[in-house]
Amino acid sequence: MLAYVFWHQRASNVAREEYQEKLVAFHQVLQERQPQGFVGSLVLEMAQLPWMVEGSEVYEDWYLVENSAALDPLDNAAVTEICREPHHQVARLANNGTGGLYRLKEGAINLTQVSEMHFATWFSKPSGMSYDKLYEILHQRQYDQQGILWQRQMTMGPALEYCLHSSQKSLLAEEIKGVQVEVQPIFAPGR
């Protein structure tokens, strides 16, 4: 499974409630459209991320697809037919958008249980550490926290190499430094 992750913020002259309403409306229509290979989407809100402009909350859209072949149909579906106007309505209110591509490495994502995700920990493999050692450390932590581990693909995106979604604060080993943020799910199918 792959995830196209899109970070964005609302324009400063736009009310938070209006932005969220338009954002959720777009994701609801996209769920109805169901482009080929599309698994679903979710939206998380957080106070700030280091790669985004300070001053407004950050929204993180996760578009889950079966594989890379599903990216083109998703890209087309998001801006055409029934999705066109809802997409344009929220896009006109957005600011500072950037994206990345991530692959599911460990864990299972259940979109109907996204409300249990409260933390995202972004980190990179420490210099000099092997991937095998990193995965050994993370594997142990995964079972403790029942987290979901994502890895950036092809160095696409401004964020760090890994994202660990979990229901509780991450207890990553001392040698792994990261950015941990509290997240508030604002959209998931069936929510």
Short mmCIF file of N, CA and C in Angstrom, two decimals:
data_model
loop_
_atom_site.label_atom_id
_atom_site.label_comp_id
_atom_site.label_asym_id
_atom_site.label_seq_id
_atom_site.Cartn_x
_atom_site.Cartn_y
_atom_site.Cartn_z
N MET A 1 0.84 -1.17 0.00
CA MET A 1 0.00 0.00 0.00
C MET A 1 0.89 1.24 0.00
N LEU A 2 0.49 2.23 -0.79
CA LEU A 2 1.16 3.52 -0.82
C LEU A 2 0.23 4.60 -0.29
N ALA A 3 0.83 5.69 0.15
CA ALA A 3 0.04 6.85 0.57
C ALA A 3 0.66 8.10 -0.04
N TYR A 4 -0.17 8.84 -0.77
CA TYR A 4 0.23 10.18 -1.18
C TYR A 4 -0.19 11.07 -0.01
N VAL A 5 0.78 11.76 0.58
CA VAL A 5 0.52 12.61 1.74
C VAL A 5 0.62 14.05 1.28
N PHE A 6 -0.42 14.82 1.58
CA PHE A 6 -0.46 16.23 1.18
C PHE A 6 -0.63 17.09 2.42
N TRP A 7 0.37 17.95 2.68
CA TRP A 7 0.32 18.88 3.80
C TRP A 7 -0.15 20.23 3.29
N HIS A 8 -1.00 20.87 4.04
CA HIS A 8 -1.50 22.18 3.63
C HIS A 8 -1.98 22.95 4.84
N GLN A 9 -2.15 24.23 4.64
CA GLN A 9 -2.66 25.12 5.67
C GLN A 9 -3.74 26.00 5.05
N ARG A 10 -4.60 26.51 5.88
CA ARG A 10 -5.62 27.41 5.37
C ARG A 10 -5.02 28.80 5.21
N ALA A 11 -5.54 29.54 4.27
CA ALA A 11 -5.13 30.93 4.11
C ALA A 11 -5.50 31.71 5.37
N SER A 12 -4.74 32.73 5.69
CA SER A 12 -4.94 33.46 6.95
C SER A 12 -6.29 34.17 7.04
N ASN A 13 -6.91 34.46 5.91
CA ASN A 13 -8.22 35.15 5.94
C ASN A 13 -9.40 34.19 5.93
N VAL A 14 -9.15 32.90 6.11
CA VAL A 14 -10.19 31.87 6.06
C VAL A 14 -10.42 31.31 7.46
N ALA A 15 -11.68 31.20 7.85
CA ALA A 15 -12.02 30.64 9.16
C ALA A 15 -11.71 29.14 9.19
N ARG A 16 -11.21 28.70 10.31
CA ARG A 16 -10.86 27.29 10.50
C ARG A 16 -12.05 26.37 10.22
N GLU A 17 -13.23 26.71 10.74
CA GLU A 17 -14.43 25.88 10.56
C GLU A 17 -14.82 25.77 9.09
N GLU A 18 -14.76 26.88 8.36
CA GLU A 18 -15.09 26.85 6.93
C GLU A 18 -14.11 25.97 6.17
N TYR A 19 -12.84 26.10 6.48
CA TYR A 19 -11.81 25.31 5.80
C TYR A 19 -12.03 23.82 6.04
N GLN A 20 -12.25 23.46 7.29
CA GLN A 20 -12.46 22.06 7.62
C GLN A 20 -13.72 21.51 6.96
N GLU A 21 -14.76 22.31 6.92
CA GLU A 21 -16.02 21.88 6.29
C GLU A 21 -15.79 21.57 4.81
N LYS A 22 -15.09 22.45 4.10
CA LYS A 22 -14.82 22.24 2.66
C LYS A 22 -13.88 21.05 2.45
N LEU A 23 -12.92 20.90 3.33
CA LEU A 23 -11.96 19.80 3.23
C LEU A 23 -12.67 18.46 3.42
N VAL A 24 -13.50 18.36 4.43
CA VAL A 24 -14.25 17.12 4.68
C VAL A 24 -15.20 16.83 3.53
N ALA A 25 -15.86 17.86 2.99
CA ALA A 25 -16.78 17.67 1.86
C ALA A 25 -16.06 17.09 0.66
N PHE A 26 -14.84 17.57 0.39
CA PHE A 26 -14.06 17.02 -0.72
C PHE A 26 -13.74 15.54 -0.49
N HIS A 27 -13.30 15.21 0.70
CA HIS A 27 -12.93 13.81 0.98
C HIS A 27 -14.15 12.89 0.93
N GLN A 28 -15.29 13.37 1.34
CA GLN A 28 -16.51 12.56 1.25
C GLN A 28 -16.86 12.25 -0.20
N VAL A 29 -16.76 13.24 -1.07
CA VAL A 29 -17.07 13.04 -2.49
C VAL A 29 -16.04 12.10 -3.13
N LEU A 30 -14.78 12.24 -2.74
CA LEU A 30 -13.75 11.36 -3.29
C LEU A 30 -14.01 9.91 -2.90
N GLN A 31 -14.49 9.67 -1.68
CA GLN A 31 -14.83 8.31 -1.25
C GLN A 31 -15.93 7.74 -2.14
N GLU A 32 -16.91 8.59 -2.49
CA GLU A 32 -18.00 8.14 -3.37
C GLU A 32 -17.48 7.81 -4.77
N ARG A 33 -16.55 8.59 -5.24
CA ARG A 33 -16.03 8.40 -6.60
C ARG A 33 -15.23 7.11 -6.72
N GLN A 34 -14.47 6.77 -5.73
CA GLN A 34 -13.68 5.54 -5.68
C GLN A 34 -12.87 5.29 -6.96
N PRO A 35 -11.85 6.11 -7.24
CA PRO A 35 -11.03 5.85 -8.41
C PRO A 35 -10.34 4.49 -8.31
N GLN A 36 -9.96 3.95 -9.46
CA GLN A 36 -9.33 2.64 -9.52
C GLN A 36 -8.09 2.61 -8.62
N GLY A 37 -8.01 1.62 -7.75
CA GLY A 37 -6.87 1.43 -6.87
C GLY A 37 -6.89 2.27 -5.60
N PHE A 38 -7.93 3.09 -5.43
CA PHE A 38 -8.05 3.96 -4.26
C PHE A 38 -8.61 3.16 -3.10
N VAL A 39 -7.94 3.18 -1.96
CA VAL A 39 -8.37 2.46 -0.77
C VAL A 39 -9.21 3.37 0.13
N GLY A 40 -8.82 4.62 0.23
CA GLY A 40 -9.53 5.58 1.07
C GLY A 40 -8.61 6.71 1.46
N SER A 41 -9.16 7.67 2.18
CA SER A 41 -8.35 8.80 2.62
C SER A 41 -8.69 9.15 4.06
N LEU A 42 -7.79 9.90 4.67
CA LEU A 42 -8.03 10.42 6.00
C LEU A 42 -7.36 11.77 6.11
N VAL A 43 -7.85 12.58 7.02
CA VAL A 43 -7.28 13.91 7.24
C VAL A 43 -6.96 14.06 8.72
N LEU A 44 -5.73 14.48 8.99
CA LEU A 44 -5.28 14.74 10.34
C LEU A 44 -4.97 16.23 10.47
N GLU A 45 -5.22 16.76 11.65
CA GLU A 45 -4.88 18.15 11.94
C GLU A 45 -3.86 18.16 13.06
N MET A 46 -2.89 19.06 12.97
CA MET A 46 -1.88 19.21 14.01
C MET A 46 -1.49 20.66 14.14
N ALA A 47 -0.92 21.02 15.27
CA ALA A 47 -0.58 22.41 15.54
C ALA A 47 0.49 22.93 14.58
N GLN A 48 1.53 22.15 14.32
CA GLN A 48 2.64 22.63 13.50
C GLN A 48 3.52 21.47 13.07
N LEU A 49 4.24 21.65 11.97
CA LEU A 49 5.27 20.73 11.51
C LEU A 49 6.46 21.57 11.05
N PRO A 50 7.69 21.10 11.24
CA PRO A 50 8.86 21.91 10.92
C PRO A 50 8.98 22.30 9.44
N TRP A 51 8.43 21.52 8.55
CA TRP A 51 8.55 21.84 7.11
C TRP A 51 7.41 22.70 6.59
N MET A 52 6.54 23.15 7.49
CA MET A 52 5.44 24.03 7.10
C MET A 52 5.63 25.41 7.73
N VAL A 53 4.97 26.41 7.16
CA VAL A 53 5.06 27.79 7.64
C VAL A 53 4.40 27.90 9.01
N GLU A 54 5.03 28.60 9.91
CA GLU A 54 4.46 28.81 11.24
C GLU A 54 3.30 29.79 11.16
N GLY A 55 2.35 29.66 12.08
CA GLY A 55 1.27 30.63 12.18
C GLY A 55 -0.12 30.06 11.99
N SER A 56 -0.24 28.88 11.45
CA SER A 56 -1.54 28.26 11.26
C SER A 56 -1.40 26.76 11.46
N GLU A 57 -2.49 26.14 11.88
CA GLU A 57 -2.47 24.69 12.03
C GLU A 57 -2.17 24.03 10.67
N VAL A 58 -1.73 22.79 10.73
CA VAL A 58 -1.37 22.04 9.52
C VAL A 58 -2.38 20.91 9.34
N TYR A 59 -2.79 20.70 8.10
CA TYR A 59 -3.65 19.57 7.74
C TYR A 59 -2.82 18.60 6.93
N GLU A 60 -3.03 17.33 7.21
CA GLU A 60 -2.28 16.27 6.55
C GLU A 60 -3.29 15.30 5.95
N ASP A 61 -3.39 15.30 4.63
CA ASP A 61 -4.29 14.38 3.93
C ASP A 61 -3.50 13.14 3.54
N TRP A 62 -4.02 11.99 3.89
CA TRP A 62 -3.42 10.72 3.51
C TRP A 62 -4.34 10.05 2.49
N TYR A 63 -3.88 9.92 1.25
CA TYR A 63 -4.62 9.27 0.17
C TYR A 63 -4.00 7.89 -0.02
N LEU A 64 -4.71 6.87 0.41
CA LEU A 64 -4.18 5.50 0.37
C LEU A 64 -4.57 4.81 -0.94
N VAL A 65 -3.56 4.22 -1.58
CA VAL A 65 -3.78 3.53 -2.84
C VAL A 65 -3.11 2.16 -2.80
N GLU A 66 -3.60 1.26 -3.64
CA GLU A 66 -3.07 -0.10 -3.67
C GLU A 66 -1.62 -0.15 -4.12
N ASN A 67 -1.26 0.68 -5.10
CA ASN A 67 0.08 0.66 -5.67
C ASN A 67 0.32 1.93 -6.48
N SER A 68 1.49 2.05 -7.07
CA SER A 68 1.82 3.27 -7.81
C SER A 68 0.96 3.43 -9.06
N ALA A 69 0.45 2.36 -9.63
CA ALA A 69 -0.43 2.46 -10.80
C ALA A 69 -1.73 3.19 -10.46
N ALA A 70 -2.09 3.26 -9.21
CA ALA A 70 -3.33 3.93 -8.79
C ALA A 70 -3.16 5.44 -8.61
N LEU A 71 -1.93 5.94 -8.69
CA LEU A 71 -1.70 7.37 -8.48
C LEU A 71 -2.29 8.23 -9.60
N ASP A 72 -2.14 7.81 -10.85
CA ASP A 72 -2.70 8.60 -11.97
C ASP A 72 -4.22 8.66 -11.91
N PRO A 73 -4.93 7.53 -11.71
CA PRO A 73 -6.38 7.62 -11.59
C PRO A 73 -6.83 8.50 -10.41
N LEU A 74 -6.11 8.45 -9.30
CA LEU A 74 -6.44 9.29 -8.14
C LEU A 74 -6.24 10.76 -8.49
N ASP A 75 -5.12 11.08 -9.10
CA ASP A 75 -4.83 12.47 -9.47
C ASP A 75 -5.90 13.03 -10.40
N ASN A 76 -6.32 12.24 -11.36
CA ASN A 76 -7.37 12.67 -12.29
C ASN A 76 -8.73 12.77 -11.60
N ALA A 77 -9.07 11.77 -10.82
CA ALA A 77 -10.39 11.74 -10.17
C ALA A 77 -10.57 12.89 -9.18
N ALA A 78 -9.51 13.31 -8.54
CA ALA A 78 -9.61 14.35 -7.51
C ALA A 78 -10.04 15.71 -8.06
N VAL A 79 -9.84 15.92 -9.36
CA VAL A 79 -10.12 17.25 -9.93
C VAL A 79 -11.12 17.22 -11.08
N THR A 80 -11.82 16.11 -11.27
CA THR A 80 -12.78 16.01 -12.36
C THR A 80 -14.13 15.49 -11.86
N GLU A 81 -15.12 15.59 -12.70
CA GLU A 81 -16.48 15.09 -12.45
C GLU A 81 -16.99 15.56 -11.08
N ILE A 82 -17.53 14.66 -10.26
CA ILE A 82 -18.16 15.07 -9.00
C ILE A 82 -17.18 15.65 -7.99
N CYS A 83 -15.89 15.40 -8.17
CA CYS A 83 -14.88 15.91 -7.23
C CYS A 83 -14.39 17.32 -7.61
N ARG A 84 -14.62 17.72 -8.84
CA ARG A 84 -14.05 18.98 -9.33
C ARG A 84 -14.39 20.18 -8.44
N GLU A 85 -15.67 20.44 -8.25
CA GLU A 85 -16.05 21.64 -7.49
C GLU A 85 -15.67 21.54 -6.01
N PRO A 86 -15.91 20.42 -5.32
CA PRO A 86 -15.45 20.34 -3.92
C PRO A 86 -13.93 20.53 -3.79
N HIS A 87 -13.17 19.98 -4.75
CA HIS A 87 -11.72 20.17 -4.72
C HIS A 87 -11.37 21.64 -4.88
N HIS A 88 -11.97 22.28 -5.87
CA HIS A 88 -11.66 23.68 -6.13
C HIS A 88 -12.09 24.58 -4.97
N GLN A 89 -13.19 24.24 -4.31
CA GLN A 89 -13.65 25.06 -3.17
C GLN A 89 -12.63 25.07 -2.05
N VAL A 90 -12.09 23.91 -1.71
CA VAL A 90 -11.10 23.88 -0.62
C VAL A 90 -9.75 24.38 -1.12
N ALA A 91 -9.38 24.10 -2.35
CA ALA A 91 -8.10 24.55 -2.88
C ALA A 91 -8.00 26.07 -2.89
N ARG A 92 -9.10 26.76 -3.16
CA ARG A 92 -9.10 28.23 -3.17
C ARG A 92 -8.84 28.80 -1.77
N LEU A 93 -9.09 28.03 -0.74
CA LEU A 93 -8.92 28.49 0.64
C LEU A 93 -7.58 28.06 1.25
N ALA A 94 -6.83 27.25 0.51
CA ALA A 94 -5.60 26.65 1.04
C ALA A 94 -4.38 27.52 0.79
N ASN A 95 -3.34 27.19 1.52
CA ASN A 95 -2.06 27.88 1.42
C ASN A 95 -0.96 26.87 1.73
N ASN A 96 0.23 27.10 1.23
CA ASN A 96 1.42 26.33 1.61
C ASN A 96 1.28 24.83 1.42
N GLY A 97 0.88 24.36 0.27
CA GLY A 97 0.73 22.93 0.03
C GLY A 97 2.02 22.28 -0.44
N THR A 98 2.26 21.08 0.04
CA THR A 98 3.39 20.27 -0.41
C THR A 98 3.05 18.80 -0.16
N GLY A 99 3.69 17.89 -0.86
CA GLY A 99 3.32 16.49 -0.73
C GLY A 99 4.51 15.55 -0.69
N GLY A 100 4.22 14.29 -0.41
CA GLY A 100 5.23 13.24 -0.38
C GLY A 100 4.58 11.89 -0.64
N LEU A 101 5.39 10.90 -0.90
CA LEU A 101 4.91 9.56 -1.19
C LEU A 101 5.50 8.58 -0.18
N TYR A 102 4.62 7.81 0.48
CA TYR A 102 5.03 6.89 1.54
C TYR A 102 4.49 5.48 1.28
N ARG A 103 5.27 4.48 1.68
CA ARG A 103 4.87 3.07 1.57
C ARG A 103 4.64 2.51 2.97
N LEU A 104 3.59 1.75 3.12
CA LEU A 104 3.31 1.08 4.39
C LEU A 104 4.39 0.03 4.62
N LYS A 105 5.10 0.14 5.75
CA LYS A 105 6.18 -0.79 6.07
C LYS A 105 5.76 -1.83 7.10
N GLU A 106 5.04 -1.40 8.12
CA GLU A 106 4.59 -2.32 9.16
C GLU A 106 3.27 -1.84 9.73
N GLY A 107 2.49 -2.79 10.18
CA GLY A 107 1.20 -2.47 10.77
C GLY A 107 0.10 -2.57 9.73
N ALA A 108 -1.10 -2.41 10.19
CA ALA A 108 -2.27 -2.48 9.31
C ALA A 108 -3.12 -1.24 9.56
N ILE A 109 -3.55 -0.63 8.48
CA ILE A 109 -4.38 0.57 8.59
C ILE A 109 -5.83 0.19 8.45
N ASN A 110 -6.62 0.62 9.41
CA ASN A 110 -8.06 0.43 9.38
C ASN A 110 -8.66 1.83 9.44
N LEU A 111 -9.16 2.30 8.30
CA LEU A 111 -9.64 3.67 8.22
C LEU A 111 -10.78 3.97 9.18
N THR A 112 -11.56 2.97 9.53
CA THR A 112 -12.67 3.21 10.45
C THR A 112 -12.19 3.36 11.89
N GLN A 113 -10.94 3.01 12.17
CA GLN A 113 -10.39 3.14 13.51
C GLN A 113 -9.36 4.26 13.62
N VAL A 114 -9.38 5.19 12.65
CA VAL A 114 -8.39 6.26 12.63
C VAL A 114 -8.50 7.17 13.85
N SER A 115 -9.64 7.23 14.48
CA SER A 115 -9.79 8.09 15.66
C SER A 115 -8.88 7.66 16.81
N GLU A 116 -8.33 6.46 16.73
CA GLU A 116 -7.40 5.98 17.75
C GLU A 116 -5.98 6.51 17.55
N MET A 117 -5.70 7.11 16.39
CA MET A 117 -4.38 7.68 16.14
C MET A 117 -4.31 9.05 16.80
N HIS A 118 -3.39 9.19 17.72
CA HIS A 118 -3.25 10.45 18.44
C HIS A 118 -1.89 11.10 18.24
N PHE A 119 -0.92 10.33 17.74
CA PHE A 119 0.43 10.85 17.59
C PHE A 119 1.03 10.43 16.26
N ALA A 120 1.84 11.33 15.70
CA ALA A 120 2.66 11.02 14.53
C ALA A 120 4.09 11.37 14.91
N THR A 121 4.98 10.43 14.70
CA THR A 121 6.40 10.66 14.97
C THR A 121 7.14 10.55 13.65
N TRP A 122 7.75 11.65 13.24
CA TRP A 122 8.51 11.71 11.99
C TRP A 122 9.98 11.61 12.34
N PHE A 123 10.72 10.75 11.63
CA PHE A 123 12.14 10.57 11.94
C PHE A 123 12.86 10.01 10.72
N SER A 124 14.18 10.08 10.76
CA SER A 124 15.02 9.49 9.71
C SER A 124 15.93 8.45 10.34
N LYS A 125 16.43 7.57 9.53
CA LYS A 125 17.39 6.57 10.01
C LYS A 125 18.64 7.31 10.46
N PRO A 126 19.11 7.06 11.68
CA PRO A 126 20.32 7.72 12.14
C PRO A 126 21.52 7.37 11.26
N SER A 127 22.34 8.35 11.01
CA SER A 127 23.55 8.14 10.22
C SER A 127 24.41 7.05 10.87
N GLY A 128 24.89 6.14 10.06
CA GLY A 128 25.73 5.06 10.55
C GLY A 128 24.97 3.84 11.04
N MET A 129 23.67 3.95 11.22
CA MET A 129 22.87 2.80 11.66
C MET A 129 22.38 2.05 10.42
N SER A 130 22.43 0.74 10.46
CA SER A 130 21.92 -0.05 9.33
C SER A 130 20.39 -0.07 9.36
N TYR A 131 19.80 -0.30 8.20
CA TYR A 131 18.35 -0.42 8.15
C TYR A 131 17.89 -1.63 8.97
N ASP A 132 18.67 -2.71 8.93
CA ASP A 132 18.31 -3.88 9.73
C ASP A 132 18.21 -3.54 11.22
N LYS A 133 19.18 -2.78 11.73
CA LYS A 133 19.16 -2.38 13.14
C LYS A 133 17.97 -1.47 13.43
N LEU A 134 17.71 -0.52 12.52
CA LEU A 134 16.57 0.38 12.69
C LEU A 134 15.27 -0.42 12.77
N TYR A 135 15.08 -1.36 11.83
CA TYR A 135 13.85 -2.14 11.82
C TYR A 135 13.74 -3.04 13.04
N GLU A 136 14.86 -3.51 13.54
CA GLU A 136 14.85 -4.31 14.77
C GLU A 136 14.32 -3.47 15.93
N ILE A 137 14.82 -2.25 16.06
CA ILE A 137 14.37 -1.35 17.14
C ILE A 137 12.89 -1.01 16.95
N LEU A 138 12.52 -0.67 15.74
CA LEU A 138 11.13 -0.28 15.47
C LEU A 138 10.16 -1.44 15.63
N HIS A 139 10.59 -2.62 15.21
CA HIS A 139 9.72 -3.79 15.32
C HIS A 139 9.34 -4.03 16.77
N GLN A 140 10.30 -3.90 17.64
CA GLN A 140 10.03 -4.06 19.07
C GLN A 140 9.03 -3.01 19.53
N ARG A 141 9.20 -1.78 19.13
CA ARG A 141 8.31 -0.69 19.53
C ARG A 141 6.92 -0.83 18.91
N GLN A 142 6.87 -1.34 17.70
CA GLN A 142 5.58 -1.50 17.02
C GLN A 142 4.63 -2.37 17.85
N TYR A 143 5.13 -3.47 18.34
CA TYR A 143 4.25 -4.36 19.08
C TYR A 143 3.82 -3.74 20.40
N ASP A 144 4.69 -2.94 20.99
CA ASP A 144 4.33 -2.27 22.23
C ASP A 144 3.22 -1.25 22.01
N GLN A 145 3.24 -0.58 20.87
CA GLN A 145 2.33 0.53 20.64
C GLN A 145 1.26 0.26 19.58
N GLN A 146 1.33 -0.87 18.92
CA GLN A 146 0.41 -1.17 17.83
C GLN A 146 0.36 -0.01 16.85
N GLY A 147 1.55 0.42 16.42
CA GLY A 147 1.66 1.55 15.51
C GLY A 147 1.64 1.14 14.05
N ILE A 148 1.61 2.15 13.20
CA ILE A 148 1.64 1.97 11.76
C ILE A 148 2.86 2.71 11.26
N LEU A 149 3.75 2.01 10.58
CA LEU A 149 5.01 2.59 10.12
C LEU A 149 4.98 2.80 8.61
N TRP A 150 5.30 4.03 8.20
CA TRP A 150 5.37 4.42 6.79
C TRP A 150 6.80 4.85 6.47
N GLN A 151 7.24 4.56 5.24
CA GLN A 151 8.57 5.00 4.78
C GLN A 151 8.44 5.80 3.50
N ARG A 152 9.10 6.95 3.46
CA ARG A 152 9.08 7.81 2.27
C ARG A 152 9.69 7.06 1.09
N GLN A 153 9.14 7.27 -0.08
CA GLN A 153 9.58 6.62 -1.30
C GLN A 153 10.32 7.60 -2.21
N MET A 154 11.40 7.15 -2.80
CA MET A 154 12.14 7.91 -3.80
C MET A 154 12.51 9.32 -3.33
N THR A 155 12.69 9.50 -2.03
CA THR A 155 13.03 10.79 -1.44
C THR A 155 12.08 11.89 -1.90
N MET A 156 10.81 11.54 -2.09
CA MET A 156 9.82 12.50 -2.54
C MET A 156 9.13 13.12 -1.33
N GLY A 157 9.28 14.42 -1.18
CA GLY A 157 8.59 15.14 -0.12
C GLY A 157 9.54 15.80 0.85
N PRO A 158 9.05 16.81 1.56
CA PRO A 158 9.88 17.59 2.48
C PRO A 158 10.04 16.97 3.87
N ALA A 159 9.22 16.00 4.19
CA ALA A 159 9.21 15.43 5.54
C ALA A 159 10.36 14.45 5.73
N LEU A 160 10.51 13.99 6.94
CA LEU A 160 11.55 13.02 7.25
C LEU A 160 11.19 11.66 6.65
N GLU A 161 12.14 10.73 6.68
CA GLU A 161 12.02 9.46 5.96
C GLU A 161 10.90 8.55 6.46
N TYR A 162 10.60 8.57 7.75
CA TYR A 162 9.61 7.67 8.32
C TYR A 162 8.54 8.44 9.08
N CYS A 163 7.37 7.82 9.14
CA CYS A 163 6.29 8.32 9.98
C CYS A 163 5.72 7.13 10.74
N LEU A 164 5.62 7.27 12.04
CA LEU A 164 5.01 6.25 12.89
C LEU A 164 3.74 6.84 13.48
N HIS A 165 2.60 6.29 13.07
CA HIS A 165 1.32 6.69 13.66
C HIS A 165 1.05 5.75 14.83
N SER A 166 0.63 6.33 15.95
CA SER A 166 0.37 5.48 17.12
C SER A 166 -0.70 6.11 18.00
N SER A 167 -1.23 5.29 18.88
CA SER A 167 -2.28 5.75 19.79
C SER A 167 -1.71 6.42 21.03
N GLN A 168 -0.41 6.25 21.25
CA GLN A 168 0.23 6.86 22.41
C GLN A 168 1.57 7.45 22.01
N LYS A 169 2.14 8.26 22.88
CA LYS A 169 3.44 8.85 22.58
C LYS A 169 4.44 7.76 22.27
N SER A 170 5.27 8.02 21.27
CA SER A 170 6.28 7.05 20.86
C SER A 170 7.42 7.01 21.85
N LEU A 171 7.91 5.83 22.06
CA LEU A 171 9.05 5.64 22.94
C LEU A 171 10.25 5.15 22.14
N LEU A 172 10.52 5.83 21.03
CA LEU A 172 11.64 5.43 20.18
C LEU A 172 12.93 5.45 20.98
N ALA A 173 13.83 4.56 20.60
CA ALA A 173 15.12 4.46 21.29
C ALA A 173 15.85 5.80 21.27
N GLU A 174 16.71 6.03 22.23
CA GLU A 174 17.44 7.30 22.34
C GLU A 174 18.18 7.67 21.08
N GLU A 175 18.71 6.69 20.38
CA GLU A 175 19.52 6.99 19.19
C GLU A 175 18.70 7.43 17.98
N ILE A 176 17.38 7.37 18.08
CA ILE A 176 16.51 7.80 16.98
C ILE A 176 15.82 9.09 17.39
N LYS A 177 16.26 10.17 16.80
CA LYS A 177 15.68 11.48 17.10
C LYS A 177 14.59 11.78 16.07
N GLY A 178 13.51 12.36 16.51
CA GLY A 178 12.43 12.66 15.59
C GLY A 178 11.59 13.84 16.04
N VAL A 179 10.56 14.08 15.28
CA VAL A 179 9.59 15.14 15.56
C VAL A 179 8.28 14.44 15.87
N GLN A 180 7.79 14.62 17.08
CA GLN A 180 6.53 14.00 17.46
C GLN A 180 5.46 15.08 17.62
N VAL A 181 4.31 14.84 16.99
CA VAL A 181 3.22 15.80 17.08
C VAL A 181 1.94 15.06 17.46
N GLU A 182 1.11 15.77 18.20
CA GLU A 182 -0.20 15.25 18.52
C GLU A 182 -1.11 15.53 17.33
N VAL A 183 -1.89 14.52 16.91
CA VAL A 183 -2.76 14.69 15.76
C VAL A 183 -4.22 14.54 16.16
N GLN A 184 -5.05 15.25 15.45
CA GLN A 184 -6.50 15.17 15.66
C GLN A 184 -7.12 14.72 14.34
N PRO A 185 -7.64 13.49 14.27
CA PRO A 185 -8.32 13.07 13.05
C PRO A 185 -9.59 13.91 12.83
N ILE A 186 -9.72 14.47 11.62
CA ILE A 186 -10.95 15.22 11.32
C ILE A 186 -11.77 14.57 10.22
N PHE A 187 -11.17 13.59 9.50
CA PHE A 187 -11.96 12.85 8.52
C PHE A 187 -11.39 11.47 8.35
N ALA A 188 -12.28 10.50 8.28
CA ALA A 188 -11.98 9.13 7.87
C ALA A 188 -13.30 8.53 7.41
N PRO A 189 -13.29 7.61 6.47
CA PRO A 189 -14.55 7.02 6.01
C PRO A 189 -15.34 6.42 7.17
N GLY A 190 -16.63 6.67 7.18
CA GLY A 190 -17.49 6.12 8.21
C GLY A 190 -17.43 6.84 9.54
N ARG A 191 -16.66 7.90 9.59
CA ARG A 191 -16.51 8.65 10.86
C ARG A 191 -17.57 9.70 10.97
#
